[in-house]
Coordinates of C-alpha atoms and ligand atoms in Angstrom, one line a residue:
X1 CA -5.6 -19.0 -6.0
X2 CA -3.6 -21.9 -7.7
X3 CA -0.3 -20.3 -7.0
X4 CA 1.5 -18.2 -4.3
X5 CA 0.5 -15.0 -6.2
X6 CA 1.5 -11.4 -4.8
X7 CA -1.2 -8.5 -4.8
X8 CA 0.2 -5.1 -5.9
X9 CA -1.2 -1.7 -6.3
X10 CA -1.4 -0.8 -10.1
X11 CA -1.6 2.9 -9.3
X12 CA -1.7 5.6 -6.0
X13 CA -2.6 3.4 -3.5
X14 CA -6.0 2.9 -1.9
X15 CA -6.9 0.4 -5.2
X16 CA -8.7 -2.3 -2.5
X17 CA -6.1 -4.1 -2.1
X18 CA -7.1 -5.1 1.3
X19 CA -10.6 -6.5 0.0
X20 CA -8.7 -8.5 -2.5
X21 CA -6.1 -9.9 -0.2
X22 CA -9.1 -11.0 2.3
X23 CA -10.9 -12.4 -0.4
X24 CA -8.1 -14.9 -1.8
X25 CA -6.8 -15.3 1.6
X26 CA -9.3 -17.8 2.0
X27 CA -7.4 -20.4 -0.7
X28 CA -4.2 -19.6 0.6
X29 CA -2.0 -21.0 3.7
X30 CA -0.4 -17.9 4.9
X31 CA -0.2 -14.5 4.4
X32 CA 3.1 -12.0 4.5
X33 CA 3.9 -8.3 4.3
X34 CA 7.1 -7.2 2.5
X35 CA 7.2 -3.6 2.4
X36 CA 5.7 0.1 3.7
X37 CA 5.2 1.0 7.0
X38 CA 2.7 2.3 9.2
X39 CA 1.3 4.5 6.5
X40 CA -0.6 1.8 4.8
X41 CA -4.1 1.8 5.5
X42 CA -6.2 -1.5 3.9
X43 CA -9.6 -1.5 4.5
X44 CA -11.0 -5.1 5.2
X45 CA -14.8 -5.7 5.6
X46 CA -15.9 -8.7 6.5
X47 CA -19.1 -10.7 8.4
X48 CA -20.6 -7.1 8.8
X49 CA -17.2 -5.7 10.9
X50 CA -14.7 -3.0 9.6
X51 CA -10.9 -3.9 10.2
X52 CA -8.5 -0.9 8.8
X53 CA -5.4 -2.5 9.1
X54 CA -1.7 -0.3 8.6
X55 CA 0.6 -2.7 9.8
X56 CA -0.8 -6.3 10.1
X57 CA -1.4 -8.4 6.8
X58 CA -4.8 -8.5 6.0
X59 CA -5.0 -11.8 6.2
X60 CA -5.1 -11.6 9.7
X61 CA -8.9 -11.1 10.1
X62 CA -9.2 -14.8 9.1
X63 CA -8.8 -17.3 12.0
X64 CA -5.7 -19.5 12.4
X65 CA -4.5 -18.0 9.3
X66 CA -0.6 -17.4 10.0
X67 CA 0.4 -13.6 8.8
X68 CA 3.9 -12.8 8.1
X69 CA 5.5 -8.9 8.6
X70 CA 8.8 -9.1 6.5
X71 CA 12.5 -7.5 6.7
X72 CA 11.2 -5.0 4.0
X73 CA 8.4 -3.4 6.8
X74 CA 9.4 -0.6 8.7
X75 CA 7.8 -1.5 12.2
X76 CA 6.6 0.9 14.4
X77 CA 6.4 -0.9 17.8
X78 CA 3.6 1.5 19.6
X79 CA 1.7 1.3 16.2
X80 CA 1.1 -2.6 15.9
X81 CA 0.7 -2.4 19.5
X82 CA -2.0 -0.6 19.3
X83 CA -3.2 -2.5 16.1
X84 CA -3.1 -5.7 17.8
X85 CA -5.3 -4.3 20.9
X86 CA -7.5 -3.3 18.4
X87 CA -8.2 -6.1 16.5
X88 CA -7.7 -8.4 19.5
X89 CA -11.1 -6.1 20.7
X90 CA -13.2 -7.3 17.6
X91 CA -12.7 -10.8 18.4
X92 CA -9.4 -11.8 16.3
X93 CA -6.7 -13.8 17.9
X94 CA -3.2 -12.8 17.1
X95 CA -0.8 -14.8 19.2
X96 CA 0.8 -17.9 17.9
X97 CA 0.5 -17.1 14.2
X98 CA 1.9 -13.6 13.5
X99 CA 5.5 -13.6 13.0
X100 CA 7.6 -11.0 12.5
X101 CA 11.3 -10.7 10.8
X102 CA 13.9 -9.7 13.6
X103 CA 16.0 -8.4 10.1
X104 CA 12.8 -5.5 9.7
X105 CA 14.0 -2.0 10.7
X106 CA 12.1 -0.1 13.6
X107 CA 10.4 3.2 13.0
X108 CA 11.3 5.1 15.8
X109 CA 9.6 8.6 17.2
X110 CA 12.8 10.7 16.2
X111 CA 11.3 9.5 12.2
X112 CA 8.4 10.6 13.2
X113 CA 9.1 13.9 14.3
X114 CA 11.9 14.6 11.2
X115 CA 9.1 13.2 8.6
X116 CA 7.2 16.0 10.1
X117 CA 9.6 18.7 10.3
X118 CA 10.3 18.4 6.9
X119 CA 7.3 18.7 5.5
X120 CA 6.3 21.5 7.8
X121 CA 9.0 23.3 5.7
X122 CA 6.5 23.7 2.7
X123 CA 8.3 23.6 -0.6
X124 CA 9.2 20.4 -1.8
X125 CA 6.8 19.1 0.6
X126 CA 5.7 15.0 -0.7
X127 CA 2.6 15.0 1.1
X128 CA 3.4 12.7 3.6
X129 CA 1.4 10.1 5.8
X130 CA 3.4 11.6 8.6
X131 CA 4.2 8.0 9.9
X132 CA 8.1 8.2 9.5
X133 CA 8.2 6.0 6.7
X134 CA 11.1 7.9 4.6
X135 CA 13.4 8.9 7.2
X136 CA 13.0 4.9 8.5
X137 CA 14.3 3.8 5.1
X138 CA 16.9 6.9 5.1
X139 CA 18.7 5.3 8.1
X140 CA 18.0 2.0 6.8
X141 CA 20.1 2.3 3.6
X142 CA 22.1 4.3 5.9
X143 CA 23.2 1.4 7.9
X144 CA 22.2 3.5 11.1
X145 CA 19.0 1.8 11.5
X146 CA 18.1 0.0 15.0
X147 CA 16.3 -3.3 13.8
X148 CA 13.4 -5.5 15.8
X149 CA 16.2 -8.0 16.9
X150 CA 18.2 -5.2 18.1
X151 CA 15.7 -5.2 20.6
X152 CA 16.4 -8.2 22.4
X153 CA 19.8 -7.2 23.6
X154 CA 19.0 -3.5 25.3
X155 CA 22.1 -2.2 26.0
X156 CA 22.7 -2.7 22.1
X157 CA 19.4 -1.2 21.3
X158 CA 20.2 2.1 23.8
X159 CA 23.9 2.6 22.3
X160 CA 22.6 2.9 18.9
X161 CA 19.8 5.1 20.3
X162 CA 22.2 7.6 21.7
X163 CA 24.3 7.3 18.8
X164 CA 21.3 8.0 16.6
X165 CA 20.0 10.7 18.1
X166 CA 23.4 12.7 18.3
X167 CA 22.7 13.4 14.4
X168 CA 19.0 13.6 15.1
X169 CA 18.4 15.8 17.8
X170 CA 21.0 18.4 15.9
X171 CA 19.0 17.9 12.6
X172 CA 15.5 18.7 14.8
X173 CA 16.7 21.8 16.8
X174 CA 19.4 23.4 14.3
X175 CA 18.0 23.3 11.0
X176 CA 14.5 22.1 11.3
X177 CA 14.3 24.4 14.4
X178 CA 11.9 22.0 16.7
X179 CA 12.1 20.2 19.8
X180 CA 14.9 17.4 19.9
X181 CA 13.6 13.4 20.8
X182 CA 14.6 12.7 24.7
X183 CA 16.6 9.5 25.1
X184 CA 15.5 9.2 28.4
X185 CA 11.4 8.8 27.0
X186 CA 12.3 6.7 24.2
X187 CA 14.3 4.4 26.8
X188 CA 11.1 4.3 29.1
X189 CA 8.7 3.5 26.2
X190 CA 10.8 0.9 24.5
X191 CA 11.8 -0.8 27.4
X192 CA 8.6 -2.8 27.3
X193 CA 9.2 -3.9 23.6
X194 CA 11.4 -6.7 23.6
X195 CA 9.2 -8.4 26.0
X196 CA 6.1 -7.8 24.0
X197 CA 7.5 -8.3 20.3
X198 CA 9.6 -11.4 21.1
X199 CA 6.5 -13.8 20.6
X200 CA 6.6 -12.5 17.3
X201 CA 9.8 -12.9 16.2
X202 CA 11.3 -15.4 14.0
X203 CA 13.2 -16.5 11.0
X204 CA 10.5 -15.3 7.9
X205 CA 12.6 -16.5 5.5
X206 CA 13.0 -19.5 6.5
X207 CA 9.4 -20.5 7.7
X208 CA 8.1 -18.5 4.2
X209 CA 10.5 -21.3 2.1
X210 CA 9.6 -24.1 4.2
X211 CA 6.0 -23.5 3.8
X212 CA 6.8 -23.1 0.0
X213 CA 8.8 -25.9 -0.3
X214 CA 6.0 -28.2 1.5
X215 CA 3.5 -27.1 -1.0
X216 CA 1.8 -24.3 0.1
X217 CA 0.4 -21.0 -1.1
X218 CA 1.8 -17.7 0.0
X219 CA -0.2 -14.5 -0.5
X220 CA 2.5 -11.8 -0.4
X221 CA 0.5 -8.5 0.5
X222 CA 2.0 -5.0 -1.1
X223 CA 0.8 -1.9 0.4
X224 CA 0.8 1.3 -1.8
X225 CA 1.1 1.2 -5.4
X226 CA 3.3 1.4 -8.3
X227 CA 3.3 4.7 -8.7
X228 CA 4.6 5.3 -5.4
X229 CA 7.2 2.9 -5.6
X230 CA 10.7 4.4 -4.7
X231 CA 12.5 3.5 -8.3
X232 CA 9.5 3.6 -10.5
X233 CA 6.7 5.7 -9.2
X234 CA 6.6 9.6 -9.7
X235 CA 9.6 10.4 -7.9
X236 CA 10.1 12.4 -5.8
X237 CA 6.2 12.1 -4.7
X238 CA 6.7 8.8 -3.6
X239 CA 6.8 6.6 -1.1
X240 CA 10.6 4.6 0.0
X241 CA 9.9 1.8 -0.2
X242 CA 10.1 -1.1 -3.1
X243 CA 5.8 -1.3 -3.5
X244 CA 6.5 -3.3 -6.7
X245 CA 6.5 -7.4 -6.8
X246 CA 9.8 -7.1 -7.1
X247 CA 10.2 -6.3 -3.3
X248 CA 9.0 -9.1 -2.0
X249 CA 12.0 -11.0 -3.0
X250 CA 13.8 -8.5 -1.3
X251 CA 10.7 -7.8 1.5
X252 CA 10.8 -11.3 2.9
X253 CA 14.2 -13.5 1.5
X254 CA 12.1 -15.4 -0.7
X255 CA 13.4 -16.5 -4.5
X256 CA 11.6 -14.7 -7.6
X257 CA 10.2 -18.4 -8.9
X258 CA 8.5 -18.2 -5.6
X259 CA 5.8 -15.4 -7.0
X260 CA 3.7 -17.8 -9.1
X261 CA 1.5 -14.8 -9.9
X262 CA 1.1 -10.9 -10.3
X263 CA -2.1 -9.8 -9.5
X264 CA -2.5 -6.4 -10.3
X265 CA -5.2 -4.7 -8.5
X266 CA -6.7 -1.2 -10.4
X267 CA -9.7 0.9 -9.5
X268 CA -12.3 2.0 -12.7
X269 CA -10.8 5.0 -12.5
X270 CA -8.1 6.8 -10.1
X271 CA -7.3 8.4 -7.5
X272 CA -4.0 10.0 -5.4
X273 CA -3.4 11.4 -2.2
X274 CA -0.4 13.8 -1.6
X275 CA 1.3 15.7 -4.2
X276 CA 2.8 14.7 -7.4
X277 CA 1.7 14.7 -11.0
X278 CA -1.4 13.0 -11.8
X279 CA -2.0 13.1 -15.9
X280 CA -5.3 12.3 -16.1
X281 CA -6.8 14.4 -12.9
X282 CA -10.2 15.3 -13.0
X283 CA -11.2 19.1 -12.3
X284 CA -12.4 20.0 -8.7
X285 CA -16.1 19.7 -9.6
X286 CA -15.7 16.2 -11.2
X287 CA -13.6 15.0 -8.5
X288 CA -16.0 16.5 -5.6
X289 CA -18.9 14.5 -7.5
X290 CA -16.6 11.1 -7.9
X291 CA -15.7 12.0 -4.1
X292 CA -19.2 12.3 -3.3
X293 CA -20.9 9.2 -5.2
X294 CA -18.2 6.5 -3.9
X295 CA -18.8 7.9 -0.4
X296 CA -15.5 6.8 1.0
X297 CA -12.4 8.5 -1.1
X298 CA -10.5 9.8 2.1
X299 CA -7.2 8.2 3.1
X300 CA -7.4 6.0 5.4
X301 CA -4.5 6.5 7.7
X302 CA -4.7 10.7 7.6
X303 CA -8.2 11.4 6.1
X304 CA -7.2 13.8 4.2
X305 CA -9.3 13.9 0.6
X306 CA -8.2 11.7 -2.1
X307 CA -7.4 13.3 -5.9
X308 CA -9.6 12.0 -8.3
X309 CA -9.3 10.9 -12.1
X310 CA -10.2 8.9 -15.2
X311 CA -8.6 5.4 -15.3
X312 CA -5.3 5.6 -17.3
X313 CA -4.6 2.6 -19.0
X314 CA -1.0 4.2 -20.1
X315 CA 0.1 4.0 -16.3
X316 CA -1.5 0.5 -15.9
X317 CA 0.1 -0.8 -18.7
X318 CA 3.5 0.7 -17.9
X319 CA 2.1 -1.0 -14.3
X320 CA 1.6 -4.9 -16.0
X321 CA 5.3 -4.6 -17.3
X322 CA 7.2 -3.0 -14.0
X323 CA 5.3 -5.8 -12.2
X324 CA 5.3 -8.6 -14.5
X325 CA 1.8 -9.0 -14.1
X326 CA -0.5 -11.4 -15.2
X327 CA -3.6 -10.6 -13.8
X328 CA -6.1 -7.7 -13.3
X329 CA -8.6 -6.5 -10.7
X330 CA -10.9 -4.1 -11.6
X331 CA -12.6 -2.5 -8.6
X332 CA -15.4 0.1 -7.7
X333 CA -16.6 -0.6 -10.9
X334 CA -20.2 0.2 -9.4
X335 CA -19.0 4.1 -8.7
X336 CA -19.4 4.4 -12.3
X337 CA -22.9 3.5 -12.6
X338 CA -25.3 6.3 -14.1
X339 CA -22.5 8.1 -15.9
X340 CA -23.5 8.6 -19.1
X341 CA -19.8 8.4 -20.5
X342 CA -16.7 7.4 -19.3
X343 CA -13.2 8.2 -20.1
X344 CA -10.0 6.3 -20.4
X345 CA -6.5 8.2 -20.6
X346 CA -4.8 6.4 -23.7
X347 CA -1.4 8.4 -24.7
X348 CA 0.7 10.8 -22.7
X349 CA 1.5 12.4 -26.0
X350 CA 5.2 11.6 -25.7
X351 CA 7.3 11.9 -29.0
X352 CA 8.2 8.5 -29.6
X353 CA 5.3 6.9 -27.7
X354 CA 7.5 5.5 -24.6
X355 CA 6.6 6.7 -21.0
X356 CA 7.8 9.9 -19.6
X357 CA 11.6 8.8 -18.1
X358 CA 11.3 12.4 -15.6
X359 CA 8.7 13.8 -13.6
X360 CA 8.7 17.1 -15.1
X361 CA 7.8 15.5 -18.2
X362 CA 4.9 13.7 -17.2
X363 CA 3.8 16.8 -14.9
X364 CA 3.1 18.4 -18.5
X365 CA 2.0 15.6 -21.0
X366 CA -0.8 16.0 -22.9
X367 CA -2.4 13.2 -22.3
X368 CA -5.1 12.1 -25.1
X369 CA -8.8 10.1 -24.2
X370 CA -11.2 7.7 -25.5
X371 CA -14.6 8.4 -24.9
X372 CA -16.9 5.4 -24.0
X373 CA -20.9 5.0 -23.3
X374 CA -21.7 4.8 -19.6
X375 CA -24.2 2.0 -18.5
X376 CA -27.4 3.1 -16.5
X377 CA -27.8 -0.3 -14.9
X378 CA -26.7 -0.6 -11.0
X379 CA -23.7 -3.2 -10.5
X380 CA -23.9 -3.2 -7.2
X381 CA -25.6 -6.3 -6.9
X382 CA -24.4 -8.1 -10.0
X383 CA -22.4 -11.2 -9.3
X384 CA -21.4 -12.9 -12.2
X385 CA -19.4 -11.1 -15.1
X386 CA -21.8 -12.1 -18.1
X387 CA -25.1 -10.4 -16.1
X388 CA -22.6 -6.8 -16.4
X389 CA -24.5 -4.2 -18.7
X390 CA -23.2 -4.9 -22.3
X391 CA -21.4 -1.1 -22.0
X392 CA -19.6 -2.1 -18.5
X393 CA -18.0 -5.1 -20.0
X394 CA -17.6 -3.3 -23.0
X395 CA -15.3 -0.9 -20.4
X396 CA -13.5 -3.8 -18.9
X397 CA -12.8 -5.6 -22.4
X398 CA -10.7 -2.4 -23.5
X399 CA -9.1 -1.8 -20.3
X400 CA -8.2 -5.8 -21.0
X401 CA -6.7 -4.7 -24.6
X402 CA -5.3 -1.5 -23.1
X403 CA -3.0 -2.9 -20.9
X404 CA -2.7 -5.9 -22.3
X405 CA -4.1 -8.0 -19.2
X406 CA -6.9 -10.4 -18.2
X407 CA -9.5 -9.2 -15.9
X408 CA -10.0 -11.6 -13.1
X409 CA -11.3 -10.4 -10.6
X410 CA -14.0 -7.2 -10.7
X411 CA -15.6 -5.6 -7.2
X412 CA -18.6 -3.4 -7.6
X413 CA -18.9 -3.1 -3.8
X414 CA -17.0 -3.0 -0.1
X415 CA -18.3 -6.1 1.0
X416 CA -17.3 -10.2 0.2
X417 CA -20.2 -10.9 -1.5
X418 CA -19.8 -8.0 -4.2
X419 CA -17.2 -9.4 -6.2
X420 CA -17.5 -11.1 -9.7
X421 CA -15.0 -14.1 -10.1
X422 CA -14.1 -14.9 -14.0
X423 CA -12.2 -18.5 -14.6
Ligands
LIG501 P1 4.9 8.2 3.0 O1 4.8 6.8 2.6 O2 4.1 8.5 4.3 O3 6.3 8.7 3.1 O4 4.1 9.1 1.9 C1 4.6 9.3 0.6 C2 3.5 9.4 -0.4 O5 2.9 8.1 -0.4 C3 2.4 10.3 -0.1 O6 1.9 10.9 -1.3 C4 1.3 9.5 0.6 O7 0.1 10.1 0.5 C5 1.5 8.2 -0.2 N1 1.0 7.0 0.6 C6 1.7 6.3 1.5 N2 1.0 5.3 1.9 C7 -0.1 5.3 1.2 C8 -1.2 4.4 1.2 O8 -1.3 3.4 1.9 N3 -2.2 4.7 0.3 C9 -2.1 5.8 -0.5 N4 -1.1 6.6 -0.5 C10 -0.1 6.4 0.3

């Protein structure tokens, strides 16, 4: 990593972000968060022990590295809590080098609970993680959100609670028709907060810039993916938050000439959890046998079974531009092995050729393929990019001229080790 370079999702989510972050974490001086909530869930796998991480960077598993949590983050207090303990269990020392932006807004139960109730309701339904996460940025844009600092003055913190939860609790028990959040819990719960998130806090901004400014590398971390992103994603099935590198200008206070790089991060082929269009969705049999063979396509944070589908280099590519990206990791290229051909989606069909400006009209594209020769040869263990079977870099090279991005990075396995580094 020669610049400070931001890692983004080029589709759904659940790309391996997480793997990618860890691995260029090594070469940089600090990592930050800028955006999402408690819903993320990045897988990290490293020295033979599992970390799933949904609110820490993932640059924490790596001693003495300092991790940043952003204004952009919606924090949930008992969640990181917990995620601390957890990680603090397998050996990893927190204290001293996470710092957290007292500007971030706090995801509080009532979100929870109205996240919940709406989706309960059925129709419309996103598909939620269930974390809060869009009724957190509702009250945010709002300006009724209670923020991290807010903490450190109570009584501020409690009148904004009771305030809060006047429109709340009448939204919960009149129209979704569910039990209203106490005050008097919430007050009990939180009051332990300030003293345990105080450590924590402190000016991102302006230690992110100094850093910068002294010549070091940032690694800024997005969670989600593209196509979840609140403007450009498939809206509504999205997430609210900006996913794209663009937010973590916004995510942290830092300048746009700060991103040296876009790394875009892509799996050989997709996948989706929760509703929404999905163009180039394989049928239930294919997507049970994808399921099956990469052993692991359940979301992280609810479990719940992931959609499956041929890689769309029309989404990618709309992905490079939305992002400003100039680099491309390809990963679980090894799930592929054996196939004896692969797809890759290459036009929506659109009259004109440009990409579908509503849902509704990507919900019914026609979306046109290009068939190419699978490879029999296992990747698993390959570990540099010219040992690849001829047809798997024959794959990579046209995702390359699909989307009109350099491959630099290409996993064919969970772990460190299984990942092919190109100059
Ligand atoms: P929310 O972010 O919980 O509001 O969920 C909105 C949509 O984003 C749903 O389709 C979720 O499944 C999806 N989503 C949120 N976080 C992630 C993630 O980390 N990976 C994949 N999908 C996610």
């Amino acid at each position: 990593m020669k610049k400070s370079t931001v890692v983004i999702g080029a589709q759904w989510g659940d790309e391996g972000k997480g793997k990618i972050v860890d691995l260029l974490a090594r070469q940089a001086d600090a990592v930050a968060r800028f955006q999402g909530g408690a819903n993320a869930g990045h897988t990290v796998k490293a020295n033979g022990r599992e970390f799933v991480l949904h609110l820490l960077p993932s640059g924490i598993v790596h001693p003495k590295k300092p991790c940043f949590i952003g204004n952009g983050v919606v924090l949930d207090p008992p969640s990181l809590m917990e995620e601390i303990a957890q990680v603090r269990s397998q050996g990893i020392k927190v204290d001293g080098r996470l710092k957290i932006s007292p500007l971030a807004n706090l995801t509080m139960p009532y979100h929870k609970m109205l996240d919940k109730a709406r989706e309960a309701q059925g129709a419309g339904a996103i598909g939620t993680t269930g974390r809060g996460i869009g009724p957190s940025y509702i009250d945010k844009v709002g300006r009724l959100g209670i923020r991290v600092g807010d903490l450190l003055q109570f009584d501020v913190f409690a009148q904004k609670l009771r305030e809060n939860l006047k429109e709340k609790n009448f939204l919960l028990k009149n129209y979704y028709k569910v039990s209203p959040a106490s005050y008097e819990a919430i007050i009990k719960e939180y009051r332990k907060y300030p003293a345990l998130l105080k450590p924590y806090m402190a000016d991102v901004s302006l230690l992110l810039n100094q850093l910068m400014a002294s010549g070091k590398k940032v690694l800024f971390e997005g969670a989600q993916g593209t196509f979840l992103d609140i403007d450009f994603g498939t809206y509504p099935f999205v997430t609210s938050s900006s996913t794209i590198s663009g937010g973590a200008c916004t995510g942290l206070g830092i300048g746009p000439g700060s991103v040296g790089s876009v790394l875009l991060v892509a799996k050989a082929y997709t996948t989706r959890v929760g509703n929404g269009p999905f163009p180039a969705e394989f049928d239930p049999k294919m997507a049970d046998f994808i399921r099956r063979r990469a052993g692991d396509e359940f979301g992280r944070t609810t479990g719940r079974p992931r959609r499956c589908g041929w890689f769309d280099a029309v989404m990618v590519k709309r992905a490079v531009q939305v992002n400003g990206a100039d680099q491309l990791a390809v990963t679980k290229l090894d799930v592929l092995d054996g196939m004896k051909q692969i797809k890759i989606a290459v036009s929506y069909g659109i009259k004109g050729g440009g990409y579908p400006w509503t849902t509704e009209e990507l919900s019914c594209c026609r979306v046109k393929y290009i068939t190419l020769p699978g490879w029999d040869k296992p990747t698993g263990g390959i570990r540099s990019y010219g040992q690849l079977p001829a047809n798997a870099k024959k794959y990579l090279q046209t995702i390359e001229k699909l989307t009109g991005v350099k491959i630099s990075i290409v996993s064919v396995g969970p772990d460190r080790e299984a990942t092919i580094f190109r100059a």
